[in-house]
Coordinates of C-alpha atoms in Angstrom, one line a residue:
X1357 CA 1.2 -63.0 -107.3
X1358 CA -2.0 -61.9 -108.8
X1359 CA -2.5 -59.4 -106.1
X1360 CA 1.1 -58.1 -106.5
X1361 CA 0.4 -57.5 -110.2
X1362 CA -2.8 -55.8 -109.4
X1363 CA -1.2 -53.4 -107.0
X1364 CA 1.5 -52.8 -109.3
X1365 CA -0.8 -51.8 -112.1
X1366 CA -2.6 -49.6 -109.8
X1367 CA 0.7 -47.9 -108.9
X1368 CA 1.6 -47.5 -112.5
X1369 CA -1.8 -46.2 -113.8
X1370 CA -1.6 -42.7 -112.0
X1371 CA 2.0 -42.2 -113.0
X1372 CA 1.5 -43.0 -116.7
X1373 CA -1.7 -40.9 -116.8
X1374 CA 0.1 -38.0 -115.1
X1375 CA 3.1 -38.0 -117.6
X1376 CA 0.6 -38.4 -120.6
X1377 CA -1.4 -35.4 -119.2
X1378 CA 1.7 -33.3 -118.7
X1379 CA 2.9 -34.1 -122.3
X1380 CA -0.4 -33.0 -123.6
X1381 CA -0.6 -29.8 -121.8
X1382 CA 3.1 -29.0 -122.8
X1383 CA 2.2 -29.7 -126.5
X1384 CA -0.8 -27.5 -126.4
X1385 CA 0.3 -24.6 -124.1
X1386 CA 4.0 -24.6 -124.5
X1387 CA 5.5 -22.6 -121.8
X1388 CA 2.9 -19.9 -121.8
X1389 CA 1.8 -20.8 -118.2
X1390 CA 4.3 -20.4 -115.4
X1391 CA 3.5 -23.8 -113.9
X1392 CA 4.1 -25.7 -117.3
X1393 CA 7.4 -23.8 -117.6
X1394 CA 8.2 -24.8 -114.1
X1395 CA 7.5 -28.4 -114.5
X1396 CA 9.4 -28.5 -117.9
X1397 CA 12.6 -28.1 -115.8
X1398 CA 12.2 -31.5 -114.4
X1399 CA 10.9 -33.4 -117.6
X1400 CA 13.6 -36.1 -117.5
X1401 CA 12.8 -37.0 -113.9
X1402 CA 9.2 -37.9 -115.1
X1403 CA 10.4 -40.2 -117.7
X1404 CA 13.2 -42.0 -115.7
X1405 CA 10.9 -44.0 -113.5
X1406 CA 9.4 -45.8 -116.5
X1407 CA 13.0 -47.3 -117.1
X1408 CA 12.8 -48.8 -113.5
X1409 CA 9.0 -49.8 -113.5
X1410 CA 9.1 -51.5 -116.9
X1411 CA 11.7 -54.1 -116.2
X1412 CA 9.9 -54.7 -112.9
X1413 CA 6.7 -55.3 -114.7
X1414 CA 8.3 -57.8 -117.0
X1415 CA 9.9 -59.6 -113.9
X1416 CA 6.6 -60.1 -112.2
X1417 CA 4.9 -60.7 -115.5
X1418 CA 2.5 -57.8 -115.0
X1419 CA 1.4 -57.5 -118.6
X1420 CA -1.0 -54.7 -118.2
X1421 CA 1.4 -52.5 -116.4
X1422 CA 4.1 -53.3 -119.0
X1423 CA 1.8 -52.3 -121.8
X1424 CA 0.9 -49.1 -119.9
X1425 CA 4.5 -48.1 -119.5
X1426 CA 5.6 -48.8 -123.0
X1427 CA 4.6 -45.5 -124.5
X1428 CA 6.3 -43.5 -121.8
X1429 CA 9.4 -45.7 -122.3
X1430 CA 9.4 -45.1 -126.0
X1431 CA 8.8 -41.4 -125.5
X1432 CA 11.8 -41.4 -123.2
X1433 CA 14.0 -43.0 -125.8
X1434 CA 12.9 -40.6 -128.5
X1435 CA 13.3 -37.5 -126.3
X1436 CA 16.5 -38.4 -124.4
X1437 CA 18.1 -41.5 -126.1
X1438 CA 20.4 -39.2 -128.2
X1439 CA 21.9 -37.9 -125.0
X1440 CA 23.6 -41.2 -124.5
X1441 CA 24.9 -41.8 -128.1
X1442 CA 28.6 -40.8 -128.2
X1443 CA 30.0 -38.5 -131.1
X1444 CA 31.1 -41.0 -133.9
X1445 CA 33.6 -38.7 -135.7
X1446 CA 36.4 -36.7 -134.1
X1447 CA 36.7 -33.0 -135.2
X1448 CA 39.8 -31.9 -137.3
X1449 CA 42.7 -30.8 -135.4
X1450 CA 42.2 -27.0 -134.6
X1451 CA 44.7 -24.3 -135.1
X1452 CA 44.2 -23.2 -131.5
X1453 CA 42.2 -24.3 -128.4
X1454 CA 40.7 -22.8 -125.2
X1455 CA 40.2 -24.8 -122.1
X1456 CA 37.3 -23.2 -120.1
X1457 CA 35.7 -23.6 -116.8
X1458 CA 32.4 -22.1 -115.7
X1459 CA 31.3 -22.3 -112.0
X1460 CA 28.8 -20.6 -109.9
X1461 CA 30.5 -20.4 -106.5
X1462 CA 27.3 -19.7 -104.6
X1463 CA 26.7 -16.3 -103.1
X1464 CA 25.9 -17.8 -99.7
X1465 CA 28.5 -20.5 -99.5
X1466 CA 31.6 -18.9 -100.9
X1467 CA 34.0 -21.8 -100.4
X1468 CA 36.6 -19.8 -102.2
X1469 CA 39.7 -21.6 -100.6
X1470 CA 38.3 -24.9 -101.8
X1471 CA 37.5 -23.6 -105.2
X1472 CA 40.9 -22.1 -105.6
X1473 CA 42.5 -25.4 -104.7
X1474 CA 40.4 -27.2 -107.2
X1475 CA 41.2 -24.7 -109.9
X1476 CA 44.9 -24.9 -109.4
X1477 CA 44.6 -28.7 -109.7
X1478 CA 42.5 -28.2 -112.9
X1479 CA 44.3 -25.5 -114.8
X1480 CA 42.7 -24.0 -117.8
X1481 CA 42.8 -21.0 -120.0
X1482 CA 39.6 -19.1 -119.1
X1483 CA 37.5 -19.3 -115.8
X1484 CA 34.0 -17.9 -115.5
X1485 CA 32.9 -17.4 -112.0
X1486 CA 29.3 -16.5 -111.0
X1487 CA 27.8 -15.2 -107.6
X1488 CA 31.2 -14.1 -106.3
X1489 CA 31.5 -11.6 -103.4
X1490 CA 33.5 -8.6 -104.6
X1491 CA 35.8 -10.4 -107.2
X1492 CA 38.0 -7.5 -108.0
X1493 CA 38.9 -7.2 -104.3
X1494 CA 39.3 -10.7 -103.2
X1495 CA 38.7 -13.6 -105.7
X1496 CA 40.8 -12.2 -108.6
X1497 CA 43.9 -11.4 -106.8
X1498 CA 44.1 -14.9 -105.3
X1499 CA 44.5 -16.5 -108.7
X1500 CA 46.5 -13.6 -110.4
X1501 CA 49.6 -15.9 -110.7
X1502 CA 47.8 -18.3 -112.9
X1503 CA 45.4 -15.8 -114.5
X1504 CA 47.1 -12.4 -114.9
X1505 CA 44.1 -11.0 -116.9
X1506 CA 40.7 -10.5 -115.5
X1507 CA 37.5 -8.6 -115.6
X1508 CA 34.6 -8.6 -113.1
X1509 CA 32.1 -6.5 -111.2
X1510 CA 33.2 -4.8 -108.0
X1511 CA 30.0 -5.9 -106.1
X1512 CA 28.6 -8.8 -104.4
X1513 CA 26.8 -11.6 -106.2
X1514 CA 29.0 -10.6 -109.3
X1515 CA 30.4 -12.5 -112.3
X1516 CA 34.1 -12.5 -113.1
X1517 CA 36.4 -13.8 -115.9
X1518 CA 40.0 -15.0 -115.3
X1519 CA 42.3 -15.4 -118.3
X1520 CA 45.7 -16.6 -119.3
X1521 CA 45.4 -14.7 -122.4
X1522 CA 45.4 -10.9 -122.8
X1523 CA 42.1 -9.0 -122.7
X1524 CA 42.0 -6.5 -125.5
X1525 CA 38.5 -5.2 -124.8
X1526 CA 36.1 -5.5 -121.7
X1527 CA 32.7 -4.0 -121.2
X1528 CA 29.5 -4.6 -119.2
X1529 CA 26.9 -6.8 -120.9
X1530 CA 23.1 -6.9 -120.8
X1531 CA 21.5 -4.1 -118.8
X1532 CA 18.9 -4.9 -116.2
X1533 CA 15.6 -3.1 -115.8
X1534 CA 17.4 -0.3 -113.9
X1535 CA 20.1 0.3 -116.8
X1536 CA 22.8 -1.5 -114.8
X1537 CA 25.2 -3.4 -116.9
X1538 CA 25.3 -7.0 -115.3
X1539 CA 27.9 -9.3 -116.9
X1540 CA 31.4 -8.9 -118.2
X1541 CA 32.0 -9.3 -121.9
X1542 CA 35.7 -9.6 -122.7
X1543 CA 37.6 -10.2 -126.0
X1544 CA 40.8 -12.4 -125.6
X1545 CA 43.7 -12.3 -127.9
X1546 CA 44.6 -15.9 -128.6
X1547 CA 47.5 -15.5 -130.7
X1548 CA 46.2 -13.5 -133.7
X1549 CA 42.7 -14.6 -133.1
X1550 CA 40.3 -12.3 -131.0
X1551 CA 37.6 -14.4 -129.2
X1552 CA 34.7 -12.8 -127.3
X1553 CA 33.7 -14.4 -124.1
X1554 CA 30.3 -13.5 -122.5
X1555 CA 30.1 -14.5 -118.9
X1556 CA 26.7 -14.9 -117.4
X1557 CA 24.6 -15.6 -114.4
X1558 CA 21.1 -15.3 -115.9
X1559 CA 18.2 -14.3 -113.8
X1560 CA 16.8 -17.1 -111.7
X1561 CA 13.1 -17.9 -112.6
X1562 CA 12.5 -18.6 -108.9
X1563 CA 12.2 -15.5 -106.7
X1564 CA 10.8 -14.3 -103.3
X1565 CA 7.6 -13.2 -105.2
X1566 CA 5.8 -16.1 -103.6
X1567 CA 7.4 -16.0 -100.1
X1568 CA 4.4 -14.0 -98.7
X1569 CA 2.7 -17.4 -97.7
X1570 CA 5.9 -18.7 -96.0
X1571 CA 7.9 -16.9 -93.5
X1572 CA 11.7 -17.1 -93.9
X1573 CA 13.2 -20.2 -92.6
X1574 CA 16.7 -21.1 -91.7
X1575 CA 16.9 -23.6 -94.5
X1576 CA 18.1 -22.7 -97.9
X1577 CA 16.6 -25.8 -99.6
X1578 CA 13.0 -25.2 -98.3
X1579 CA 13.2 -21.6 -99.1
X1580 CA 14.5 -22.2 -102.6
X1581 CA 11.9 -24.9 -103.4
X1582 CA 9.0 -22.7 -102.0
X1583 CA 10.3 -19.8 -104.2
X1584 CA 10.4 -21.9 -107.3
X1585 CA 6.9 -23.2 -106.6
X1586 CA 5.2 -19.9 -105.8
X1587 CA 7.5 -17.3 -107.3
X1588 CA 8.3 -18.8 -110.7
X1589 CA 8.7 -16.4 -113.5
X1590 CA 11.0 -16.7 -116.5
X1591 CA 10.2 -13.3 -118.1
X1592 CA 13.4 -11.5 -117.1
X1593 CA 15.6 -14.6 -118.1
X1594 CA 14.0 -14.8 -121.5
X1595 CA 14.8 -11.1 -122.1
X1596 CA 18.5 -11.7 -121.3
X1597 CA 18.6 -14.7 -123.6
X1598 CA 16.9 -12.7 -126.4
X1599 CA 19.8 -10.0 -126.1
X1600 CA 22.5 -12.5 -126.2
X1601 CA 21.1 -14.1 -129.2
X1602 CA 20.6 -10.8 -131.0
X1603 CA 24.1 -9.9 -130.3
X1604 CA 25.7 -13.3 -131.1
X1605 CA 23.9 -13.4 -134.4
X1606 CA 26.0 -10.4 -135.7
X1607 CA 29.2 -10.9 -133.7
X1608 CA 32.4 -9.9 -135.4
X1609 CA 34.6 -12.5 -133.7
X1610 CA 34.0 -16.2 -132.6
X1611 CA 32.0 -16.1 -129.3
X1612 CA 32.0 -18.3 -126.1
X1613 CA 29.1 -17.9 -123.8
X1614 CA 29.7 -19.5 -120.3
X1615 CA 28.2 -19.5 -116.7
X1616 CA 25.1 -20.3 -114.6
X1617 CA 22.2 -19.7 -117.1
X1618 CA 19.4 -20.9 -114.7
X1619 CA 17.5 -22.7 -117.6
X1620 CA 17.0 -26.5 -118.4
X1621 CA 17.8 -28.2 -121.7
X1622 CA 14.2 -28.7 -122.4
X1623 CA 13.2 -25.1 -122.1
X1624 CA 12.2 -22.8 -124.9
X1625 CA 15.0 -20.5 -123.7
X1626 CA 17.5 -23.2 -124.3
X1627 CA 16.2 -23.7 -127.9
X1628 CA 16.4 -20.0 -128.4
X1629 CA 20.2 -20.0 -127.5
X1630 CA 20.8 -23.3 -129.6
X1631 CA 19.5 -21.3 -132.5
X1632 CA 22.8 -19.3 -132.7
X1633 CA 25.2 -21.3 -130.4
X1634 CA 26.5 -24.8 -129.9
X1635 CA 26.0 -26.5 -126.4
X1636 CA 29.5 -27.7 -125.8
X1637 CA 28.4 -30.6 -123.4
X1638 CA 25.6 -31.9 -125.7
X1639 CA 28.1 -31.7 -128.6
X1640 CA 30.9 -33.8 -127.2
X1641 CA 29.6 -35.6 -124.0
X1642 CA 27.0 -38.1 -123.2
X1643 CA 24.4 -38.3 -120.4
X1644 CA 22.2 -35.6 -118.8
X1645 CA 25.1 -33.8 -117.4
X1646 CA 23.1 -32.4 -114.5
X1647 CA 24.9 -29.7 -112.4
X1648 CA 22.5 -28.6 -109.7
X1649 CA 21.8 -28.9 -106.9
X1650 CA 25.0 -30.4 -105.3
X1651 CA 23.1 -32.0 -102.4
X1652 CA 26.1 -31.9 -100.2
X1653 CA 26.1 -28.1 -100.0
X1654 CA 22.5 -28.5 -98.3
X1655 CA 24.0 -31.0 -95.8
X1656 CA 22.5 -33.9 -97.5
X1657 CA 24.1 -37.2 -98.4
X1658 CA 26.8 -36.8 -101.0
X1659 CA 25.5 -39.8 -103.0
X1660 CA 22.4 -38.0 -104.2
X1661 CA 22.7 -36.9 -107.9
X1662 CA 21.8 -33.5 -109.3
X1663 CA 18.6 -33.2 -111.0
X1664 CA 18.9 -30.3 -113.5
X1665 CA 21.6 -28.9 -116.0
X1666 CA 21.7 -25.2 -115.7
X1667 CA 25.3 -24.6 -116.1
X1668 CA 26.6 -24.3 -119.6
X1669 CA 29.6 -23.5 -122.0
X1670 CA 28.3 -22.5 -125.4
X1671 CA 30.3 -21.4 -128.6
X1672 CA 29.4 -20.2 -132.1
X1673 CA 29.4 -22.6 -134.9
X1674 CA 32.8 -21.4 -136.2
X1675 CA 34.4 -23.0 -133.2
X1676 CA 34.4 -26.7 -132.3
X1677 CA 34.1 -28.7 -128.9
X1678 CA 37.1 -31.0 -128.4
X1679 CA 36.0 -32.2 -125.0
X1680 CA 33.3 -31.4 -122.4
X1681 CA 32.3 -32.8 -119.0
X1682 CA 31.0 -31.7 -115.6
X1683 CA 33.5 -31.6 -112.5
X1684 CA 33.6 -32.7 -109.0
X1685 CA 31.9 -31.1 -105.9
X1686 CA 33.8 -28.2 -104.9
X1687 CA 31.8 -26.9 -101.9
X1688 CA 29.3 -24.8 -104.1
X1689 CA 25.6 -25.9 -104.7
X1690 CA 26.6 -26.1 -108.4
X1691 CA 28.9 -28.4 -110.1
X1692 CA 31.5 -26.8 -112.4
X1693 CA 31.5 -27.5 -116.0
X1694 CA 34.6 -27.8 -118.3
X1695 CA 35.1 -27.6 -122.0
X1696 CA 37.9 -27.5 -124.6
X1697 CA 37.0 -25.4 -127.5
X1698 CA 39.0 -25.0 -130.7
X1699 CA 39.2 -22.7 -133.7
X1700 CA 40.6 -22.9 -137.2

């Protein structure tokens, strides 16, 4: 038993030192270094082992290991404990509400038939789809009986909005480095209330900038992991976030921002958005709410849980979240997110 405790301590020591070292670097440098910004995306995963190791240390009476793990455990409770505390007061009944779905359908997988079946089984008022192939020609007409109003980009890897409510205005939103307007911004008429919806698929911080050391492989998971490790840069995404924040700060109507945002809840870009918007999932739901990756899309076991939350439905503070949750696997490498948002 003494040998077991010693081995357990030796296993625990590098883990705790690693977490402390990263915490110190994150505190000192923020996300000014790409490798810190990369690791921040997985911050909850570094804390979670402590919640398994600490009970094991108590079970085998490994006191030194338990004391070593205690600061990590306390840090985890401080950082993430609030995620699991349910909302104690229900919001007042709104004058109107919108049910919203945001889903990245995956530009490679395109399980449109399966997604259409799921959308018909989960009817809402507004659907935001990202990474769609030619939505104006294919995706939108398939759902026209349920969503007669729509806007989207007539190109591959596009973003589209489907709506039960009339669209009184529609335009492109956020110009890329070439001046191309990327995302649809629409204003819906919900009775007498105009509501602006900004549909997003923010720039991924992982890119092929680092693929020079690895030839293309016929494995999306390996290629994606390599691109994130060696090609990580959040500069473009941060610029897009800044444009959204600037516009929302002076928006004339209530605003909903929904879609794949390619950022984690622990990132500085998330905090920038949270300065002018309310995260509907964090406002009304509990848990981490991870949405990516859906491992089954990579032909891995379906029981494996996602490890990041990068899909969101946000709204301005003049609206209220009535309900929020993540959805089931629908064939994409992202899980859908759903929210019911009300106004007064």
